[in-house]
mmCIF file of C-alpha atoms and ligand atoms in Angstrom:
data_model
loop_
_atom_site.group_PDB
_atom_site.id
_atom_site.type_symbol
_atom_site.label_atom_id
_atom_site.label_comp_id
_atom_site.label_asym_id
_atom_site.label_seq_id
_atom_site.Cartn_x
_atom_site.Cartn_y
_atom_site.Cartn_z
ATOM 1 C CA MET A 1 -4.512 29.992 4.684
ATOM 2 C CA LYS A 2 -2.455 27.058 4.678
ATOM 3 C CA ALA A 3 0.187 26.678 2.248
ATOM 4 C CA GLY A 4 3.049 24.213 1.447
ATOM 5 C CA ASN A 5 5.234 22.809 -0.427
ATOM 6 C CA VAL A 6 4.309 18.713 -0.941
ATOM 7 C CA PHE A 7 6.913 16.166 -2.114
ATOM 8 C CA LEU A 8 6.094 13.081 -4.362
ATOM 9 C CA VAL A 9 9.092 10.736 -3.321
ATOM 10 C CA GLY A 10 9.382 7.438 -4.533
ATOM 11 C CA ARG A 11 11.116 4.683 -6.808
ATOM 12 C CA PRO A 12 11.345 5.219 -10.559
ATOM 13 C CA ASN A 13 7.869 3.935 -12.049
ATOM 14 C CA ALA A 14 6.010 4.331 -8.618
ATOM 15 C CA GLY A 15 3.804 6.443 -9.948
ATOM 16 C CA LYS A 16 4.679 9.934 -8.965
ATOM 17 C CA SER A 17 4.393 11.747 -12.658
ATOM 18 C CA THR A 18 0.691 9.706 -13.073
ATOM 19 C CA LEU A 19 -0.230 10.624 -9.661
ATOM 20 C CA ILE A 20 0.526 14.659 -9.782
ATOM 21 C CA ASN A 21 -1.238 15.128 -12.780
ATOM 22 C CA ALA A 22 -4.282 13.483 -11.596
ATOM 23 C CA LEU A 23 -4.202 15.505 -8.587
ATOM 24 C CA VAL A 24 -3.199 19.146 -10.307
ATOM 25 C CA GLU A 25 -5.166 18.513 -13.708
ATOM 26 C CA LYS A 26 -2.501 20.385 -15.967
ATOM 27 C CA LYS A 27 -1.407 23.124 -14.105
ATOM 28 C CA ILE A 28 2.348 22.420 -14.045
ATOM 29 C CA SER A 29 5.229 24.086 -14.818
ATOM 30 C CA ILE A 30 8.909 22.347 -14.945
ATOM 31 C CA THR A 31 11.822 23.528 -13.341
ATOM 32 C CA SER A 32 15.152 23.400 -13.049
ATOM 33 C CA PRO A 33 16.410 22.687 -9.394
ATOM 34 C CA LYS A 34 19.709 25.235 -10.087
ATOM 35 C CA PRO A 35 20.668 26.854 -12.860
ATOM 36 C CA GLN A 36 24.240 25.208 -13.488
ATOM 37 C CA THR A 37 22.195 21.818 -13.799
ATOM 38 C CA THR A 38 19.948 20.924 -16.767
ATOM 39 C CA ARG A 39 17.539 18.163 -14.653
ATOM 40 C CA ARG A 40 14.368 18.830 -13.754
ATOM 41 C CA ILE A 41 11.522 19.194 -11.023
ATOM 42 C CA ILE A 42 8.118 19.555 -11.983
ATOM 43 C CA LYS A 43 5.669 21.229 -10.248
ATOM 44 C CA GLY A 44 1.952 20.618 -9.579
ATOM 45 C CA TYR A 45 -0.196 23.740 -8.881
ATOM 46 C CA TRP A 46 -3.524 23.172 -7.050
ATOM 47 C CA TRP A 47 -5.372 25.746 -4.991
ATOM 48 C CA ASP A 48 -8.765 26.860 -3.867
ATOM 49 C CA GLU A 49 -9.863 30.231 -1.884
ATOM 50 C CA ASP A 50 -8.261 29.000 1.516
ATOM 51 C CA THR A 51 -5.381 26.495 0.130
ATOM 52 C CA GLN A 52 -2.335 26.255 -2.022
ATOM 53 C CA ILE A 53 0.089 23.447 -2.989
ATOM 54 C CA ILE A 54 2.987 23.176 -5.067
ATOM 55 C CA PHE A 55 3.608 19.351 -5.569
ATOM 56 C CA TRP A 56 7.252 18.598 -6.724
ATOM 57 C CA ASP A 57 7.195 15.382 -8.718
ATOM 58 C CA THR A 58 10.930 14.242 -7.720
ATOM 59 C CA PRO A 59 12.882 12.517 -10.388
ATOM 60 C CA GLY A 60 13.423 8.750 -8.996
ATOM 61 C CA ILE A 61 16.846 7.676 -7.372
ATOM 62 C CA PHE A 62 17.971 4.805 -9.203
ATOM 63 C CA GLY A 63 19.035 1.745 -6.469
ATOM 64 C CA LYS A 64 22.442 0.989 -9.025
ATOM 65 C CA ILE A 65 24.252 4.346 -10.049
ATOM 66 C CA LYS A 66 25.686 2.952 -13.908
ATOM 67 C CA ASP A 67 27.017 6.476 -14.988
ATOM 68 C CA GLN A 68 27.262 10.301 -14.850
ATOM 69 C CA ALA A 69 23.768 10.747 -15.986
ATOM 70 C CA SER A 70 22.015 8.749 -13.475
ATOM 71 C CA LYS A 71 24.586 9.947 -10.338
ATOM 72 C CA LYS A 72 23.287 13.831 -11.008
ATOM 73 C CA ILE A 73 19.924 12.203 -11.284
ATOM 74 C CA ASN A 74 20.037 10.510 -7.634
ATOM 75 C CA GLN A 75 21.372 13.912 -6.333
ATOM 76 C CA ILE A 76 18.807 16.217 -6.897
ATOM 77 C CA THR A 77 15.815 14.693 -4.778
ATOM 78 C CA PRO A 78 18.176 14.679 -1.847
ATOM 79 C CA ALA A 79 19.007 18.525 -2.547
ATOM 80 C CA ALA A 80 15.301 19.814 -3.020
ATOM 81 C CA LEU A 81 14.045 17.677 0.167
ATOM 82 C CA PRO A 82 14.773 20.564 2.740
ATOM 83 C CA GLN A 83 11.686 22.793 0.971
ATOM 84 C CA ALA A 84 9.218 20.078 1.885
ATOM 85 C CA ASP A 85 6.378 20.991 4.025
ATOM 86 C CA LEU A 86 5.034 17.691 3.511
ATOM 87 C CA ILE A 87 6.123 14.462 2.072
ATOM 88 C CA VAL A 88 4.032 11.554 0.200
ATOM 89 C CA TYR A 89 6.008 8.813 0.330
ATOM 90 C CA LEU A 90 4.525 6.842 -3.022
ATOM 91 C CA ILE A 91 5.072 3.382 -2.908
ATOM 92 C CA ASP A 92 4.433 1.177 -5.874
ATOM 93 C CA LYS A 93 2.735 -2.135 -4.252
ATOM 94 C CA THR A 94 2.991 -4.156 -6.786
ATOM 95 C CA ARG A 95 6.830 -4.300 -6.310
ATOM 96 C CA PRO A 96 8.756 -5.842 -3.461
ATOM 97 C CA ARG A 97 10.988 -3.844 -0.996
ATOM 98 C CA GLY A 98 14.612 -3.720 -2.088
ATOM 99 C CA SER A 99 17.460 -1.773 -1.739
ATOM 100 C CA GLU A 100 16.776 1.100 -3.829
ATOM 101 C CA GLU A 101 13.226 1.276 -1.705
ATOM 102 C CA ASN A 102 15.487 1.673 1.477
ATOM 103 C CA LYS A 103 17.708 3.974 0.273
ATOM 104 C CA ILE A 104 14.510 6.270 -0.594
ATOM 105 C CA LEU A 105 13.218 5.591 2.472
ATOM 106 C CA GLY A 106 16.456 6.719 4.145
ATOM 107 C CA LEU A 107 15.864 10.124 2.554
ATOM 108 C CA VAL A 108 12.558 10.142 3.767
ATOM 109 C CA ARG A 109 13.549 9.126 7.191
ATOM 110 C CA LYS A 110 15.973 12.525 7.255
ATOM 111 C CA VAL A 111 13.191 14.466 6.697
ATOM 112 C CA LYS A 112 11.430 16.109 10.179
ATOM 113 C CA LYS A 113 8.163 17.052 8.648
ATOM 114 C CA PRO A 114 4.507 15.501 8.477
ATOM 115 C CA LYS A 115 4.722 12.549 6.390
ATOM 116 C CA ILE A 116 2.150 10.397 4.314
ATOM 117 C CA VAL A 117 2.487 6.723 3.063
ATOM 118 C CA ALA A 118 0.387 6.351 -0.089
ATOM 119 C CA ILE A 119 0.348 2.675 -1.377
ATOM 120 C CA ASN A 120 -0.311 2.853 -5.278
ATOM 121 C CA LYS A 121 -1.633 0.837 -7.651
ATOM 122 C CA ILE A 122 -4.431 -0.474 -5.754
ATOM 123 C CA ASP A 123 -6.272 -1.371 -8.719
ATOM 124 C CA LEU A 124 -4.322 -3.885 -9.948
ATOM 125 C CA ARG A 125 -5.057 -6.722 -7.586
ATOM 126 C CA THR A 126 -1.706 -8.808 -8.109
ATOM 127 C CA PRO A 127 1.196 -8.578 -7.384
ATOM 128 C CA ASP A 128 0.124 -7.541 -4.143
ATOM 129 C CA TYR A 129 3.454 -7.182 -1.747
ATOM 130 C CA THR A 130 1.332 -4.580 0.607
ATOM 131 C CA TYR A 131 2.380 -6.622 3.689
ATOM 132 C CA GLU A 132 6.484 -6.022 3.325
ATOM 133 C CA TYR A 133 5.121 -1.912 3.768
ATOM 134 C CA LYS A 134 2.871 -2.359 6.826
ATOM 135 C CA PHE A 135 5.529 -1.716 9.115
ATOM 136 C CA LEU A 136 5.151 1.476 7.753
ATOM 137 C CA GLU A 137 2.430 2.762 8.637
ATOM 138 C CA GLU A 138 3.354 3.244 12.614
ATOM 139 C CA GLU A 139 6.285 5.359 11.302
ATOM 140 C CA PHE A 140 3.870 7.480 9.283
ATOM 141 C CA ASP A 141 1.399 10.407 9.975
ATOM 142 C CA ALA A 142 -1.007 8.580 8.035
ATOM 143 C CA TRP A 143 -1.418 5.327 5.276
ATOM 144 C CA ILE A 144 -3.892 5.509 1.930
ATOM 145 C CA GLU A 145 -4.460 3.127 -0.030
ATOM 146 C CA ILE A 146 -4.861 5.034 -3.568
ATOM 147 C CA SER A 147 -4.620 4.009 -7.377
ATOM 148 C CA ALA A 148 -3.007 6.954 -9.438
ATOM 149 C CA LEU A 149 -4.281 5.722 -12.761
ATOM 150 C CA LYS A 150 -7.827 4.853 -11.839
ATOM 151 C CA ARG A 151 -7.886 8.240 -10.033
ATOM 152 C CA ILE A 152 -8.945 6.149 -6.450
ATOM 153 C CA ASN A 153 -9.188 7.755 -3.320
ATOM 154 C CA LEU A 154 -7.163 10.691 -4.576
ATOM 155 C CA LYS A 155 -10.099 12.971 -2.601
ATOM 156 C CA THR A 156 -8.967 11.391 0.834
ATOM 157 C CA LEU A 157 -5.290 11.878 -0.386
ATOM 158 C CA LEU A 158 -5.424 15.724 -0.755
ATOM 159 C CA ARG A 159 -7.647 16.278 2.078
ATOM 160 C CA GLU A 160 -5.313 14.298 4.548
ATOM 161 C CA ILE A 161 -2.385 16.495 3.149
ATOM 162 C CA ILE A 162 -4.166 19.727 3.306
ATOM 163 C CA GLU A 163 -4.807 18.943 7.122
ATOM 164 C CA ARG A 164 -1.154 18.609 7.372
ATOM 165 C CA LEU A 165 0.119 21.586 5.962
ATOM 166 C CA PRO A 166 1.215 24.625 7.789
ATOM 167 C CA GLU A 167 -0.919 27.823 8.161
ATOM 168 C CA SER A 168 0.477 30.867 6.231
ATOM 169 C CA GLY A 169 -0.263 34.401 5.978
ATOM 170 C CA GLN A 170 0.533 34.536 2.574
ATOM 171 C CA PRO A 171 0.039 32.921 -0.668
ATOM 172 C CA LEU A 172 2.394 30.648 -2.431
ATOM 173 C CA PHE A 173 1.610 31.579 -5.802
ATOM 174 C CA ASP A 174 -0.576 33.419 -8.063
ATOM 175 C CA PRO A 175 -2.563 31.307 -9.666
ATOM 176 C CA LYS A 176 -2.970 34.141 -12.475
ATOM 177 C CA THR A 177 0.563 33.448 -13.919
ATOM 178 C CA ILE A 178 0.387 29.586 -13.640
ATOM 179 C CA GLU A 179 1.488 28.286 -17.010
ATOM 180 C CA SER A 180 1.710 25.023 -18.552
ATOM 181 C CA PHE A 181 4.439 23.926 -21.117
ATOM 182 C CA PRO A 182 6.881 25.256 -22.210
ATOM 183 C CA ALA A 183 8.709 25.889 -18.604
ATOM 184 C CA GLU A 184 10.576 28.370 -16.211
ATOM 185 C CA GLY A 185 14.747 27.417 -16.111
ATOM 186 C CA ILE A 186 14.427 25.041 -18.854
ATOM 187 C CA THR A 187 14.077 24.683 -22.424
ATOM 188 C CA PRO A 188 11.136 22.210 -23.769
ATOM 189 C CA GLN A 189 14.395 20.688 -25.793
ATOM 190 C CA ARG A 190 16.210 20.002 -22.856
ATOM 191 C CA PHE A 191 12.868 18.872 -20.786
ATOM 192 C CA ILE A 192 12.364 16.082 -23.595
ATOM 193 C CA ALA A 193 16.181 14.869 -23.927
ATOM 194 C CA ASP A 194 15.848 14.023 -19.601
ATOM 195 C CA LEU A 195 12.786 12.508 -20.463
ATOM 196 C CA ILE A 196 14.023 10.295 -22.915
ATOM 197 C CA GLN A 197 16.887 9.613 -20.958
ATOM 198 C CA GLU A 198 14.876 8.757 -18.043
ATOM 199 C CA LYS A 199 13.056 6.057 -19.614
ATOM 200 C CA ILE A 200 16.389 4.892 -21.156
ATOM 201 C CA PHE A 201 17.016 4.457 -17.414
ATOM 202 C CA LEU A 202 13.852 2.863 -16.295
ATOM 203 C CA THR A 203 14.052 0.609 -19.762
ATOM 204 C CA LEU A 204 17.630 -0.844 -19.031
ATOM 205 C CA ARG A 205 18.062 -0.427 -15.934
ATOM 206 C CA GLN A 206 18.569 -4.038 -15.608
ATOM 207 C CA GLU A 207 21.689 -4.437 -18.116
ATOM 208 C CA LEU A 208 25.178 -3.594 -18.425
ATOM 209 C CA PRO A 209 26.312 -0.392 -17.880
ATOM 210 C CA TYR A 210 26.334 1.491 -20.615
ATOM 211 C CA THR A 211 26.742 5.591 -21.740
ATOM 212 C CA THR A 212 24.203 7.823 -23.115
ATOM 213 C CA ALA A 213 23.264 11.291 -23.861
ATOM 214 C CA VAL A 214 20.294 12.691 -25.261
ATOM 215 C CA LYS A 215 20.185 15.177 -27.739
ATOM 216 C CA THR A 216 16.373 16.950 -29.035
ATOM 217 C CA GLU A 217 16.671 18.062 -32.567
ATOM 218 C CA ARG A 218 13.820 19.324 -33.465
ATOM 219 C CA ILE A 219 10.298 20.361 -32.106
ATOM 220 C CA GLU A 220 7.734 21.367 -34.640
ATOM 221 C CA GLU A 221 3.985 22.092 -33.396
ATOM 222 C CA LYS A 222 1.745 21.620 -36.574
ATOM 223 C CA ASP A 223 -2.460 21.049 -35.995
ATOM 224 C CA GLU A 224 -2.354 20.652 -32.417
ATOM 225 C CA ILE A 225 0.161 17.603 -32.764
ATOM 226 C CA PHE A 226 3.839 17.769 -31.368
ATOM 227 C CA TYR A 227 6.698 16.369 -33.766
ATOM 228 C CA ILE A 228 9.504 15.521 -31.784
ATOM 229 C CA LYS A 229 13.089 14.131 -33.051
ATOM 230 C CA ALA A 230 15.446 13.435 -30.686
ATOM 231 C CA THR A 231 19.005 11.514 -31.001
ATOM 232 C CA ILE A 232 20.120 8.930 -28.453
ATOM 233 C CA PHE A 233 24.343 9.180 -28.833
ATOM 234 C CA THR A 234 25.874 6.172 -27.242
ATOM 235 C CA ILE A 235 29.399 5.233 -26.951
ATOM 236 C CA ALA A 236 29.625 1.992 -28.806
ATOM 237 C CA ASP A 237 28.113 -0.008 -30.966
ATOM 238 C CA LYS A 238 27.276 -2.722 -28.756
ATOM 239 C CA TYR A 239 25.611 -0.577 -26.434
ATOM 240 C CA LYS A 240 23.684 1.027 -29.460
ATOM 241 C CA LYS A 241 22.512 -2.806 -29.903
ATOM 242 C CA MET A 242 21.051 -2.930 -26.621
ATOM 243 C CA ILE A 243 19.637 0.455 -26.786
ATOM 244 C CA ILE A 244 17.771 -0.670 -29.987
ATOM 245 C CA GLY A 245 17.119 -4.241 -28.525
ATOM 246 C CA LYS A 246 15.642 -7.232 -30.624
ATOM 247 C CA LYS A 247 13.724 -5.737 -33.288
ATOM 248 C CA GLY A 248 13.907 -2.713 -32.216
ATOM 249 C CA ALA A 249 11.592 -3.210 -29.521
ATOM 250 C CA THR A 250 13.746 -1.974 -26.737
ATOM 251 C CA ILE A 251 13.917 1.358 -28.564
ATOM 252 C CA LYS A 252 10.297 1.111 -29.303
ATOM 253 C CA GLN A 253 9.488 1.169 -25.762
ATOM 254 C CA ILE A 254 11.902 3.837 -24.430
ATOM 255 C CA GLY A 255 10.248 6.174 -27.463
ATOM 256 C CA SER A 256 6.447 4.890 -26.459
ATOM 257 C CA LEU A 257 7.326 5.399 -22.100
ATOM 258 C CA ALA A 258 8.744 9.060 -23.498
ATOM 259 C CA ARG A 259 5.842 9.606 -26.101
ATOM 260 C CA LYS A 260 3.003 9.153 -23.350
ATOM 261 C CA GLU A 261 4.659 11.332 -20.423
ATOM 262 C CA ILE A 262 5.341 13.935 -22.963
ATOM 263 C CA GLU A 263 1.900 13.950 -24.125
ATOM 264 C CA LEU A 264 0.738 14.334 -20.183
ATOM 265 C CA PHE A 265 2.729 17.893 -19.863
ATOM 266 C CA THR A 266 1.847 19.377 -23.215
ATOM 267 C CA ASN A 267 -1.935 18.147 -22.973
ATOM 268 C CA LYS A 268 -1.107 17.388 -27.222
ATOM 269 C CA LYS A 269 -0.848 14.469 -29.112
ATOM 270 C CA VAL A 270 2.716 13.668 -29.836
ATOM 271 C CA TYR A 271 4.848 12.087 -32.461
ATOM 272 C CA LEU A 272 8.347 11.071 -31.602
ATOM 273 C CA GLU A 273 10.953 10.248 -33.642
ATOM 274 C CA LEU A 274 14.069 8.633 -31.858
ATOM 275 C CA ASN A 275 17.170 7.593 -33.389
ATOM 276 C CA VAL A 276 20.137 6.194 -32.327
ATOM 277 C CA GLU A 277 23.655 7.008 -33.175
ATOM 278 C CA THR A 278 27.149 5.798 -31.749
ATOM 279 C CA ASP A 279 29.365 8.568 -31.562
ATOM 280 C CA PRO A 280 33.041 7.299 -29.635
ATOM 281 C CA HIS A 281 33.403 11.576 -28.441
ATOM 282 C CA TRP A 282 30.325 11.451 -27.350
ATOM 283 C CA PRO A 283 28.958 15.036 -26.426
ATOM 284 C CA GLU A 284 29.629 15.278 -22.528
ATOM 285 C CA ILE A 285 28.337 18.992 -23.014
ATOM 286 C CA LEU A 286 25.154 17.461 -23.514
ATOM 287 C CA LEU A 287 25.073 16.650 -19.924
ATOM 288 C CA GLU A 288 26.424 19.436 -18.730
HETATM 289 P P1 GDP B 1 7.249 8.177 -12.058
HETATM 290 O O1 GDP B 1 8.469 6.865 -12.317
HETATM 291 O O2 GDP B 1 6.866 7.253 -10.300
HETATM 292 O O3 GDP B 1 7.222 8.976 -12.123
HETATM 293 O O4 GDP B 1 5.981 7.072 -12.548
HETATM 294 P P2 GDP B 1 5.039 7.362 -13.900
HETATM 295 O O5 GDP B 1 3.836 8.008 -12.958
HETATM 296 O O6 GDP B 1 5.604 7.110 -15.097
HETATM 297 O O7 GDP B 1 3.946 5.714 -13.384
HETATM 298 C C1 GDP B 1 4.845 4.553 -14.066
HETATM 299 C C2 GDP B 1 4.133 3.485 -14.906
HETATM 300 O O8 GDP B 1 2.961 3.022 -13.943
HETATM 301 C C3 GDP B 1 3.239 4.161 -15.741
HETATM 302 O O9 GDP B 1 3.360 2.750 -17.195
HETATM 303 C C4 GDP B 1 1.833 4.497 -15.306
HETATM 304 O O10 GDP B 1 0.833 4.400 -16.446
HETATM 305 C C5 GDP B 1 1.374 3.245 -14.432
HETATM 306 N N1 GDP B 1 0.844 3.915 -12.912
HETATM 307 C C6 GDP B 1 1.174 4.802 -11.868
HETATM 308 N N2 GDP B 1 0.034 4.291 -11.427
HETATM 309 C C7 GDP B 1 -0.843 3.392 -11.601
HETATM 310 C C8 GDP B 1 -2.048 3.287 -10.879
HETATM 311 O O11 GDP B 1 -2.427 3.662 -9.976
HETATM 312 N N3 GDP B 1 -2.279 2.093 -11.594
HETATM 313 C C9 GDP B 1 -1.508 1.244 -12.469
HETATM 314 N N4 GDP B 1 -2.273 -0.188 -13.155
HETATM 315 N N5 GDP B 1 -0.669 1.900 -13.121
HETATM 316 C C10 GDP B 1 -0.338 3.129 -12.957
HETATM 317 MG MG1 MG B 2 8.258 10.533 -13.499
#
């Protein structure tokens, strides 16, 4: 049979989480890469009679390192990459290349395994920066244009992946034991806190340096709905203001991004209550 670990690599917002969910349809687990760390790696399991794939949704690499938390996130993907049997390098064609993209390409280049470049978001006609990435066509083993969201060309992508997977004498996992949420090696509280942290970075990355930590206060499930309460801690009132944004627009954006992704992984409706608090002695332990 063919079996292997397939890494989805790409900058934040390229569409990695969307793609993994579209490919594996809910057979997902969340794993902490090392027992000592809390940051997560999400794995999705795909199989049929003669193929087994574990897709790794690696956290994005942040171009500009602003604080301890993003520094830690940036270390996860390089540390895990040697385990890859194949890499799918996901590119958001609606954004031009930049230093962040180059940083990721640098990482991908070091891995001597089959590599597929997947140009994502082709359902959006514009903006289109595909031409800025064309040079990759020669360097990579395959070039595929997809839409993770609209599920365009995903079957082709899967076929191209399977074609390049190593032959294996034994299965990678036992499909019977694959569970969905919650996860191995990481608590749902930590998973949700990390997700919110990621969305804070995504939403505020162009802004001033800041320092945050997130704590999940409560998770309750009632009538198929998850009620979640979480607090974002920051060290000064000016940062609190930034996180909340004008008329609460920024915190709303962060909450909405986080909620959607939690819904993806739980397959349940989610109510997310997010609070921001200033704490000059902000709890370092939350970052571990
Ligand atoms: P990640 O940070 O790489 O995991 O990216 P996400 O999967 O969270 O996607 C980031 C944003 O891009 C989300 O709002 C997705 O809905 C959106 N997105 C992902 N794939 C596509 C796509 O193929 N087309 C469009 N239009 N949007 C997409
Ligand atoms: Mg993601």
